[in-house]
mmCIF file of C-alpha atoms in Angstrom:
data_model
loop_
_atom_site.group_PDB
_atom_site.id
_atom_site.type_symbol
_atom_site.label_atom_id
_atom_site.label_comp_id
_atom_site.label_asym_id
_atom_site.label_seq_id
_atom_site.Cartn_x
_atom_site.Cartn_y
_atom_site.Cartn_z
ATOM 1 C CA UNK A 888 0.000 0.000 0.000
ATOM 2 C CA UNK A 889 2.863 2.204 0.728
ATOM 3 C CA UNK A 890 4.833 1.712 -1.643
ATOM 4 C CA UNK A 891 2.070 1.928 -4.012
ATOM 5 C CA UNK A 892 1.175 5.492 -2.797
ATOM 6 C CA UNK A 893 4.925 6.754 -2.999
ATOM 7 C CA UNK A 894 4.621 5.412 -6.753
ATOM 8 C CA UNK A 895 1.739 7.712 -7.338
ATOM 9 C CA UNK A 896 3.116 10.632 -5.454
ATOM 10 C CA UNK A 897 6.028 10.117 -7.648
ATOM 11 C CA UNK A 898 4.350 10.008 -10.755
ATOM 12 C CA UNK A 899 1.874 13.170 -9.502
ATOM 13 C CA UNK A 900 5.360 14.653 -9.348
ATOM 14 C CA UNK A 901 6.733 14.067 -12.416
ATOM 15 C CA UNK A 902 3.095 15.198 -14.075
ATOM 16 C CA UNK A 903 3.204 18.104 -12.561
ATOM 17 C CA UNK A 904 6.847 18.963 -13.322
ATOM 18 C CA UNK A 905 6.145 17.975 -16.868
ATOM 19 C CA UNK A 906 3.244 20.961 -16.676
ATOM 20 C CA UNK A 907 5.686 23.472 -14.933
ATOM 21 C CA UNK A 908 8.874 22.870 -16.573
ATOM 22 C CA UNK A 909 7.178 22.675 -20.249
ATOM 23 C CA UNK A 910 9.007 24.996 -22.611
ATOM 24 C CA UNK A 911 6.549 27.346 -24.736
ATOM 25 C CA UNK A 912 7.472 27.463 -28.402
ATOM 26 C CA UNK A 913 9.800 29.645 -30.092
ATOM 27 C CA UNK A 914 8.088 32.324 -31.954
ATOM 28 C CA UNK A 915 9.130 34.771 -34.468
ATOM 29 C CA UNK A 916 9.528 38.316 -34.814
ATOM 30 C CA UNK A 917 9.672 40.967 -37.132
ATOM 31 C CA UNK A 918 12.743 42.371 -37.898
ATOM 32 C CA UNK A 919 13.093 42.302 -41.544
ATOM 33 C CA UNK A 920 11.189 43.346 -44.246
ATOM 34 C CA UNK A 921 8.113 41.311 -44.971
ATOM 35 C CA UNK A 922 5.050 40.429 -47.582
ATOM 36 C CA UNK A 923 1.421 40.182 -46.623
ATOM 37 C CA UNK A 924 -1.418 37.433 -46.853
ATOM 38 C CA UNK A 925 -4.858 37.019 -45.889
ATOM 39 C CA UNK A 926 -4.658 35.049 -42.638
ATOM 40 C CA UNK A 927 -8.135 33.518 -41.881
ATOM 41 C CA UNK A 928 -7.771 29.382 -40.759
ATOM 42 C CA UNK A 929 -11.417 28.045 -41.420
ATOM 43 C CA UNK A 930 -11.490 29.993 -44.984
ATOM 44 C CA UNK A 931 -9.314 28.089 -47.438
ATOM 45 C CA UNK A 932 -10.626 30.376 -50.490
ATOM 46 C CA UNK A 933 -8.700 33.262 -48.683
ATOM 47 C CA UNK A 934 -6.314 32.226 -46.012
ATOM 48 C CA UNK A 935 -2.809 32.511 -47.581
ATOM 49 C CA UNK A 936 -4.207 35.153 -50.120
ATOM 50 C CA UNK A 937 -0.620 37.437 -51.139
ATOM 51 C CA UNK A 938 -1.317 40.983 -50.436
ATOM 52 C CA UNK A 939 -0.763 43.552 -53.452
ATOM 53 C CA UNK A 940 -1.746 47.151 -53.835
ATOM 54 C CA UNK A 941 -3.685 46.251 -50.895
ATOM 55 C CA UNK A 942 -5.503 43.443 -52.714
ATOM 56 C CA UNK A 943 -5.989 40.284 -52.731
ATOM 57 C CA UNK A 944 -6.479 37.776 -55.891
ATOM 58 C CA UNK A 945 -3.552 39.699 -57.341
ATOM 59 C CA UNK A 946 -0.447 37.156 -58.194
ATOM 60 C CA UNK A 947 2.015 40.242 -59.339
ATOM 61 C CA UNK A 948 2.365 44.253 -57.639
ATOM 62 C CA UNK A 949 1.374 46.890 -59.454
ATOM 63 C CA UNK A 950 3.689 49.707 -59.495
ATOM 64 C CA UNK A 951 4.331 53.612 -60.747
ATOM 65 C CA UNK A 952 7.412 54.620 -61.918
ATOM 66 C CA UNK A 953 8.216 57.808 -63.974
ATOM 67 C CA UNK A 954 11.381 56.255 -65.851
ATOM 68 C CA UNK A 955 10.436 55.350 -69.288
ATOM 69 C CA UNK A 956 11.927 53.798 -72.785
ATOM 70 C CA UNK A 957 16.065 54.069 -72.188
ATOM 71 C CA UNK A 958 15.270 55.031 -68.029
ATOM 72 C CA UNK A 959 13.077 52.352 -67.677
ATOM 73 C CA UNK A 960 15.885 50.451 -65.955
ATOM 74 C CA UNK A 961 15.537 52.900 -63.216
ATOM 75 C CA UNK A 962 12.254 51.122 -62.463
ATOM 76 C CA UNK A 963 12.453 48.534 -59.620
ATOM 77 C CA UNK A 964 11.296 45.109 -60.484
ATOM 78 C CA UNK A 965 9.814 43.301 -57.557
ATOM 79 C CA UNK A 966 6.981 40.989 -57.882
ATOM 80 C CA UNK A 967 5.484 41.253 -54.353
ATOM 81 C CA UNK A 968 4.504 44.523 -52.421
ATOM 82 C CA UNK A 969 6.808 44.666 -48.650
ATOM 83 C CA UNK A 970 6.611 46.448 -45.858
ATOM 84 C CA UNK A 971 8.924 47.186 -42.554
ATOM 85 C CA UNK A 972 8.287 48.223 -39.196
ATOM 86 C CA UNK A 973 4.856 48.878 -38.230
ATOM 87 C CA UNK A 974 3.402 48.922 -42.386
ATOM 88 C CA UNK A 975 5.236 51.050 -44.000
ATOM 89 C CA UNK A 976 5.458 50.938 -47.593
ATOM 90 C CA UNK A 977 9.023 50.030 -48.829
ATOM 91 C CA UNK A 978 9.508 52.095 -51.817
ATOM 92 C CA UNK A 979 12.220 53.766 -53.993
ATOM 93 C CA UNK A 980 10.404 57.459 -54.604
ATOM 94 C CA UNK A 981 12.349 60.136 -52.845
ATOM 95 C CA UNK A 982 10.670 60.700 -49.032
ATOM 96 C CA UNK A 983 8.909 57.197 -48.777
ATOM 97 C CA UNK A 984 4.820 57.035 -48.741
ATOM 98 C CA UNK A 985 2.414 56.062 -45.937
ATOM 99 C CA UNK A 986 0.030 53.290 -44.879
ATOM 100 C CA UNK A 987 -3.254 54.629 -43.565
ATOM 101 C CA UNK A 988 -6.872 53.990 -42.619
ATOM 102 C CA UNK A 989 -9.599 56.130 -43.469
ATOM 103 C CA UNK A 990 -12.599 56.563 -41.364
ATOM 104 C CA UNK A 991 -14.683 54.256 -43.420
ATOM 105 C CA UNK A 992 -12.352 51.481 -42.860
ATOM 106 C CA UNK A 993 -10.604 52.107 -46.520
ATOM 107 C CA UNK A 994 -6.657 51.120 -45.871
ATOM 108 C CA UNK A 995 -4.505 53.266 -48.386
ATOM 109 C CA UNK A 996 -1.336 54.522 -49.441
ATOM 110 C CA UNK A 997 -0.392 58.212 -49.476
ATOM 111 C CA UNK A 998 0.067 59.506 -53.039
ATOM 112 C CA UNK A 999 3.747 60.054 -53.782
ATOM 113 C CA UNK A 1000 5.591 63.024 -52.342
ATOM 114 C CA UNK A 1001 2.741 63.998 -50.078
ATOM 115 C CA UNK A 1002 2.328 63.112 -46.649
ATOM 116 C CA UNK A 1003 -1.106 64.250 -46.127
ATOM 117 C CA UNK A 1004 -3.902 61.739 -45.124
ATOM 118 C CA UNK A 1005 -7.527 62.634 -44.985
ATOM 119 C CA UNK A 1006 -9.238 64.208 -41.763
ATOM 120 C CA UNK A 1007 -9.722 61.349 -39.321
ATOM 121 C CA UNK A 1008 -7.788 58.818 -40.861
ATOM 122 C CA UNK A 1009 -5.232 57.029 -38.651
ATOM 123 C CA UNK A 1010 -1.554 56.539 -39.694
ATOM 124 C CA UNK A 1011 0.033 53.124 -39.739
ATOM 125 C CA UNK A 1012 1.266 53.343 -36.249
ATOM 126 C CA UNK A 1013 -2.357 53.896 -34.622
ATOM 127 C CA UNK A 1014 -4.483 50.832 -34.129
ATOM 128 C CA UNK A 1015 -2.478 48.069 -35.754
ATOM 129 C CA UNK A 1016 -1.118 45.359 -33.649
ATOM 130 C CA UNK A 1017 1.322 42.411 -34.374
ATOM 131 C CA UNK A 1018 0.849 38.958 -33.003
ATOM 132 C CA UNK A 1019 3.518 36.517 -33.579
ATOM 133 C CA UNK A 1020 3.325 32.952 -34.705
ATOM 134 C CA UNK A 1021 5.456 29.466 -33.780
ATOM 135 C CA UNK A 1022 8.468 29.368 -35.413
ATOM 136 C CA UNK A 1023 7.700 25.805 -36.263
ATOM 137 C CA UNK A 1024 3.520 25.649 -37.901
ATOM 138 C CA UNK A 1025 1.943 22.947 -39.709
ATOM 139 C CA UNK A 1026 1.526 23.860 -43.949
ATOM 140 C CA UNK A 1027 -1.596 25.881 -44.733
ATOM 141 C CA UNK A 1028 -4.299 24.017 -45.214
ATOM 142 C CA UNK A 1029 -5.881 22.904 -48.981
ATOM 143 C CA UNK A 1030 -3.373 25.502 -50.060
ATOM 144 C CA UNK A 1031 -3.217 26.102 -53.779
ATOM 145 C CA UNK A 1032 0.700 25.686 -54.200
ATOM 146 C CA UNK A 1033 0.496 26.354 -57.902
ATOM 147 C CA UNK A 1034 -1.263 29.617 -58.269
ATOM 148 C CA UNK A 1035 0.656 32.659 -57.790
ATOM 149 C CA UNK A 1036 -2.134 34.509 -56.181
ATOM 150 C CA UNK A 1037 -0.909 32.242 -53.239
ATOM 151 C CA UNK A 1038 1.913 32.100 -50.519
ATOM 152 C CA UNK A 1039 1.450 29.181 -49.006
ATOM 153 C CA UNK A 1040 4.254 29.338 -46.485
ATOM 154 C CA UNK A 1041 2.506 29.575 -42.642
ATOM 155 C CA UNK A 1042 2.956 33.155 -41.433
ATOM 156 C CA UNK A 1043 5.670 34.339 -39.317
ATOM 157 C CA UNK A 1044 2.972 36.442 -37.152
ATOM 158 C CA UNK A 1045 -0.164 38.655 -38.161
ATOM 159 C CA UNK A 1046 -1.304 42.106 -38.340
ATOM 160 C CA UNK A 1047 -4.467 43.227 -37.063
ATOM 161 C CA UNK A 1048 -6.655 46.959 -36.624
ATOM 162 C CA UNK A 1049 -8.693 48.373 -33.830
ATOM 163 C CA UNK A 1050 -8.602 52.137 -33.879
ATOM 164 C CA UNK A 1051 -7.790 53.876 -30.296
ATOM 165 C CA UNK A 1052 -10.312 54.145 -27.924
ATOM 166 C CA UNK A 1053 -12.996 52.098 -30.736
ATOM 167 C CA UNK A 1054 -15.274 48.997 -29.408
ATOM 168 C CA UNK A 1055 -14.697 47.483 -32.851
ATOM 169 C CA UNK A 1056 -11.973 46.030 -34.831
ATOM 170 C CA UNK A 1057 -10.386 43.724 -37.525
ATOM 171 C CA UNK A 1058 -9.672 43.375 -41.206
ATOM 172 C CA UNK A 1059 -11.597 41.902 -43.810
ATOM 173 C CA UNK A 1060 -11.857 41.639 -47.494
ATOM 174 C CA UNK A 1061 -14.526 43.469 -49.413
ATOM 175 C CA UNK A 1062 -15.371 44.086 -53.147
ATOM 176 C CA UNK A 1063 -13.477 47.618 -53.929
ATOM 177 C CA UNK A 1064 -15.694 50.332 -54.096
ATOM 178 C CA UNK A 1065 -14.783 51.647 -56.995
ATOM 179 C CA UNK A 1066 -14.124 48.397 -58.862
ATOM 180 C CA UNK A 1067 -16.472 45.789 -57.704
ATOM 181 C CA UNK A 1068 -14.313 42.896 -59.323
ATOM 182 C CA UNK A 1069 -11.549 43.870 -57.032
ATOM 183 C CA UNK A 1070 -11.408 41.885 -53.944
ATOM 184 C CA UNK A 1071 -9.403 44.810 -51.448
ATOM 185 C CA UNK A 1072 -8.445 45.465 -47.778
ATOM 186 C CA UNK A 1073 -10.647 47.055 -45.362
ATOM 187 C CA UNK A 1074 -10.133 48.071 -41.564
ATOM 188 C CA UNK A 1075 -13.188 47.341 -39.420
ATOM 189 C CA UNK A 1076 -13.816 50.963 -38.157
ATOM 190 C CA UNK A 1077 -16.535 52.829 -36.158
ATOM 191 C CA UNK A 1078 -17.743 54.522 -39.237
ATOM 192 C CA UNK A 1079 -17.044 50.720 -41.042
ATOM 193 C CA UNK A 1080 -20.847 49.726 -42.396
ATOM 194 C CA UNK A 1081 -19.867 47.193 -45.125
ATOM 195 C CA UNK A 1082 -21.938 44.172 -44.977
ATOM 196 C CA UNK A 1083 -20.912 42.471 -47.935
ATOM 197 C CA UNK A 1084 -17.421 41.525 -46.951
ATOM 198 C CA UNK A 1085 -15.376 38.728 -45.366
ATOM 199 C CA UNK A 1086 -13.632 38.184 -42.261
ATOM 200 C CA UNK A 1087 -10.265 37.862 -41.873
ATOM 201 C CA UNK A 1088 -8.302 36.571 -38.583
ATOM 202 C CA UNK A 1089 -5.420 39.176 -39.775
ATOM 203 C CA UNK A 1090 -2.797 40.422 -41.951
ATOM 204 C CA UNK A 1091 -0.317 37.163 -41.765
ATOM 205 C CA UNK A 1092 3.393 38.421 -42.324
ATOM 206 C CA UNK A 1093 5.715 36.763 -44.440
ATOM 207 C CA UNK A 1094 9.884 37.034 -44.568
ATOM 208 C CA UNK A 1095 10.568 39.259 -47.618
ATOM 209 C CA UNK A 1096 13.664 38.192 -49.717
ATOM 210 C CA UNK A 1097 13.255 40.061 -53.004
ATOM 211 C CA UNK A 1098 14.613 43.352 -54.918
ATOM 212 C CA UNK A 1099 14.180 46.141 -52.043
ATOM 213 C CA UNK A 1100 13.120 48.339 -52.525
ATOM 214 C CA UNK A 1101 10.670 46.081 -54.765
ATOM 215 C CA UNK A 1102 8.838 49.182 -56.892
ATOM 216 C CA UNK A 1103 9.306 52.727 -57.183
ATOM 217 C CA UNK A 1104 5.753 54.136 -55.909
ATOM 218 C CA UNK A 1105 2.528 52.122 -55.118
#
């Protein structure tokens, strides 16, 4: 009986060691440049989705660049849009542009060589928060590796938006207002009244290894 119970203690022990002395996985961080994705788990249409002008369903960036004919070689050619920091654009055109979100949830770049956002609108560094990921994730599910609309590496962490002081938040994916085709990136705002849009768990962030800067303006 005794020795039966100092088995049990012993075992309790080692249980409850195991619990206590279990290491928490290594995650990443975000100190280099990166690409974006559409990071939503139970959605396999979207999840994995590259990020480009702010879009999604778009395999190649879209750039401007003012070099033409002979100077065209002044034009960057990246294939992916990148970011650093806290979502800023990483671009070649003299002073840089901005990330920012309007008041109707609209996420958008500043026009090149201006600075100026509209009234209300909240720069990159208001409302956006990064969450990192394990170093070491299972493949994406039912991930299209073939289509070049994809990344289907698992995200090093994800991006997502709740504006300061606002009882509402996240990102989802809504037909552009301007272009209905166009599948684009919307902040969930207090002024946000889109209803026919999807939800995303995030931004998902993604090491960036190509040309950098990758184009000359967005």
């Amino acid at each position: 009986m005794r020795a039966s119970f100092l088995t049990s203690l012993a075992m309790a022990r080692i249980a409850v060691g195991g619990v206590i002395n279990h290491s928490l996985p290594e995650l990443n961080n975000l100190s280099s440049l990166y690409t974006l994705t559409a990071y939503t788990l139970n959605d396999c249409t979207h999840n994995g989705l590259k990020v480009n002008n702010l879009n999604l369903f778009q395999a190649k960036v879209g750039q401007y660049c003012p070099f033409t004919g002979n100077q065209s070689y002044f034009c960057p050619n990246g294939t992916d849009m990148a970011f650093g920091g806290t979502l800023t654009p990483i671009v070649l055109v003299p002073g840089g542009q901005d990330l920012y979100v309007n008041v109707d949830g609209t996420i958008a770049i500043t026009v090149q060589h201006s600075h100026s956002i509209p009234p209300g609108a909240w720069w990159n560094y208001y409302g956006w928060t990064w969450t990192a990921l394990p170093v070491i994730q299972s493949p994406l599910h039912d991930c299209p590796l073939n289509n070049p609309e994809y990344n289907c590496e698992p995200p090093t962490g994800f991006w997502n938006f709740q504006a300061p002081n606002a009882m509402v938040g996240g990102v989802k994916a809504c037909p552009n207002k301007y272009q209905p085709s166009v599948t684009s990136l919307y902040a969930v705002t207090p002024d946000f009244n889109r209803t026919d849009c999807i939800g995303l768990a995030g931004l998902g962030t993604h090491n960036y290894t190509g040309p950098s800067p990758p184009v000359w303006a967005y």
